Coordinates of N, CA, C and O in Angstrom, one line a residue:
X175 N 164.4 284.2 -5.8 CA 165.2 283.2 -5.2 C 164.5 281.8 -5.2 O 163.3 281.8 -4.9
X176 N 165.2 280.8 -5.5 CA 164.4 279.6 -5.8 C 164.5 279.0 -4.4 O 165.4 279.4 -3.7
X177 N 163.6 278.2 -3.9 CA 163.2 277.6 -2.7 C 163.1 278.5 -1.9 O 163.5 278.4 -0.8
X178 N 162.7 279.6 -2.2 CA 162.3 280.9 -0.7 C 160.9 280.4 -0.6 O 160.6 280.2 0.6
X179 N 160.3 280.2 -1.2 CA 158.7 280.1 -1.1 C 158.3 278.9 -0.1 O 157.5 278.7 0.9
X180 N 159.2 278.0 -0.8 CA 158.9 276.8 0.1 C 159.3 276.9 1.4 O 158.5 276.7 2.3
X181 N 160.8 277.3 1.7 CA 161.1 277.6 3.2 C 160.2 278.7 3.7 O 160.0 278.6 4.9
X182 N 159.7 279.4 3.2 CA 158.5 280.6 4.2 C 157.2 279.3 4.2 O 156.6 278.9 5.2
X183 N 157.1 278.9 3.2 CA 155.5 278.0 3.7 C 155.9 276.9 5.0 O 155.1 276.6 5.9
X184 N 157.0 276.4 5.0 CA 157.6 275.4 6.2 C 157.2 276.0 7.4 O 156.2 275.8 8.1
X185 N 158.3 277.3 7.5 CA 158.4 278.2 8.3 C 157.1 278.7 9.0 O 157.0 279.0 10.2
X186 N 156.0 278.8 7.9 CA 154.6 279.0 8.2 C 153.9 278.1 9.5 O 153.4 278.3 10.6
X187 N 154.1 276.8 8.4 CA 153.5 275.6 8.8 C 154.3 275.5 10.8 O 153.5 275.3 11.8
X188 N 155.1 275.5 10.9 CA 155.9 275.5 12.1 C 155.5 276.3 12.8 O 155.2 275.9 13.9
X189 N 155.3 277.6 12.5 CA 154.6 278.4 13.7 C 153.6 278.1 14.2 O 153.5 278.1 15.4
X190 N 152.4 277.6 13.3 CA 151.3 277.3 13.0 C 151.0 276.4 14.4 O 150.0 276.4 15.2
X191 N 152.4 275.3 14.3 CA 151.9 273.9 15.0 C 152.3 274.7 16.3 O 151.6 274.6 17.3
X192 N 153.5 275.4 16.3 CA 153.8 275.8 17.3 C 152.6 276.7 18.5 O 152.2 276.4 19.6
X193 N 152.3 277.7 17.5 CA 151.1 278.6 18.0 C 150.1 277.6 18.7 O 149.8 278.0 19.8
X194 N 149.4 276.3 18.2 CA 148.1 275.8 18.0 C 149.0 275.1 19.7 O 148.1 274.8 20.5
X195 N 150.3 274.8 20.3 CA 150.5 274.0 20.9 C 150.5 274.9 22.3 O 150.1 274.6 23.4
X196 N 151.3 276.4 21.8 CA 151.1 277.5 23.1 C 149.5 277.8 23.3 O 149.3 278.0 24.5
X197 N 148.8 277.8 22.7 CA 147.1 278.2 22.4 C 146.8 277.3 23.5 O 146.5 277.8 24.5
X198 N 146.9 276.0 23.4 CA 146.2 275.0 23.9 C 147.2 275.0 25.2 O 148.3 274.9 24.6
X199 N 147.4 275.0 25.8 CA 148.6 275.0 26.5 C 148.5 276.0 28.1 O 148.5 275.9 29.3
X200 N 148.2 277.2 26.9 CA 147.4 278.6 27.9 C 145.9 278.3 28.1 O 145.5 279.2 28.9
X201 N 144.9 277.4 27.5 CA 144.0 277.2 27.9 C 143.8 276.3 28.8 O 142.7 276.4 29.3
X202 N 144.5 275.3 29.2 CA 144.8 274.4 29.6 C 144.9 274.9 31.5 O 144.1 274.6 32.4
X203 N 146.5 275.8 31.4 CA 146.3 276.6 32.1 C 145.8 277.4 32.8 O 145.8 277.5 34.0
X204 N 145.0 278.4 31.7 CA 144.9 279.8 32.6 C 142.8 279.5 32.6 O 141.8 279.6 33.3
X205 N 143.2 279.3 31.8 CA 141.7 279.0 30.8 C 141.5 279.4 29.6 O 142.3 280.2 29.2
X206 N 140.6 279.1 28.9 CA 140.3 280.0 27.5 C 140.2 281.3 27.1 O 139.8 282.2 27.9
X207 N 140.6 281.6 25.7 CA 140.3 283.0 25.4 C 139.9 282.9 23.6 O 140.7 282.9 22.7
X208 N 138.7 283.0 23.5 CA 138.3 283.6 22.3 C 139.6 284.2 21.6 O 140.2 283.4 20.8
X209 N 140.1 285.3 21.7 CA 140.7 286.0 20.7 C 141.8 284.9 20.4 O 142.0 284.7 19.3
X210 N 142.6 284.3 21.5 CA 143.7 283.7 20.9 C 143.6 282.6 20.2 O 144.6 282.3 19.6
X211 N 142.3 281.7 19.9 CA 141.7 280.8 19.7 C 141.7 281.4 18.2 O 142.2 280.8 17.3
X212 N 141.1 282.8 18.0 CA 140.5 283.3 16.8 C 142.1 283.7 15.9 O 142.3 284.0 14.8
X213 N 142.8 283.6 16.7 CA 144.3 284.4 16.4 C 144.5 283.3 15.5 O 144.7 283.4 14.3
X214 N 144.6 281.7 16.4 CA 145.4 280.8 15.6 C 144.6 280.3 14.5 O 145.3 279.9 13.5
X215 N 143.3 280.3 14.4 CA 142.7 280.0 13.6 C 142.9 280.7 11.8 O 142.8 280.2 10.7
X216 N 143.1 282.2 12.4 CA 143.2 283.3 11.0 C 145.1 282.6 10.7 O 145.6 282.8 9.6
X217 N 145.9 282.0 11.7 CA 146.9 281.9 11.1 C 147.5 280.4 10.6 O 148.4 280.1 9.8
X218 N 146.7 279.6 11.1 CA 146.2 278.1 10.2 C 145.5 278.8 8.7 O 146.2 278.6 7.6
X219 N 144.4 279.5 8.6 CA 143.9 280.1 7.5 C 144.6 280.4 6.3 O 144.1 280.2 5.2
X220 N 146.1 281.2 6.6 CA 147.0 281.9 6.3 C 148.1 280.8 5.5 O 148.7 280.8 4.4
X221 N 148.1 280.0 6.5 CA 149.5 278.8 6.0 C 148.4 278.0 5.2 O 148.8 278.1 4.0
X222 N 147.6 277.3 5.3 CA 146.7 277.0 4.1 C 146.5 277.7 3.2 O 146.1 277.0 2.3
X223 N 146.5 279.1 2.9 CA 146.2 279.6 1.7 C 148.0 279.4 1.1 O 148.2 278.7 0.1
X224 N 148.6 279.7 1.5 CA 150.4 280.1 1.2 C 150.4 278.4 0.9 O 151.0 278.3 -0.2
X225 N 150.0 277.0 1.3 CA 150.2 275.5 0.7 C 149.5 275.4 -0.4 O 149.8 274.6 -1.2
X226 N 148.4 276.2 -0.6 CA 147.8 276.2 -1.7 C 148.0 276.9 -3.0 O 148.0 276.2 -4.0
X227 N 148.3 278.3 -3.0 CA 149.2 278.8 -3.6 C 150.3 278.7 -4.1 O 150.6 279.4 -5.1
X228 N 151.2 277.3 -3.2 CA 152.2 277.5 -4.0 C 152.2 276.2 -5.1 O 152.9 276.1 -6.1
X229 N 151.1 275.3 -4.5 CA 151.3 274.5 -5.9 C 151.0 274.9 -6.9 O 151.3 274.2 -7.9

């Protein structure tokens, strides 16, 4: 399917900002937590490999 790739890398990218905005948000709040911190990080990781990839 042509432009699936790109709409999942968007789609990526969006969670991404989204995730990094609830992350910060709950630390802000509750306080910090390592894992969720490590969570967003492996999924920034993930949407950078998939932007890279697709060119």
């Amino acid at each position: 399917m042509p432009g699936s790739t790109k709409g999942s890398t968007k789609a990526m990218g969006v969670l991404t900002i989204g995730g990094l905005v609830v992350v910060t948000a709950y630390t802000v709040a509750i306080g910090g937590n390592g894992w969720l911190w490590f969570g967003w990080v492996v999924l920034g990781l993930l949407t950078l490999a998939m932007v890279v990839t697709q060119s």
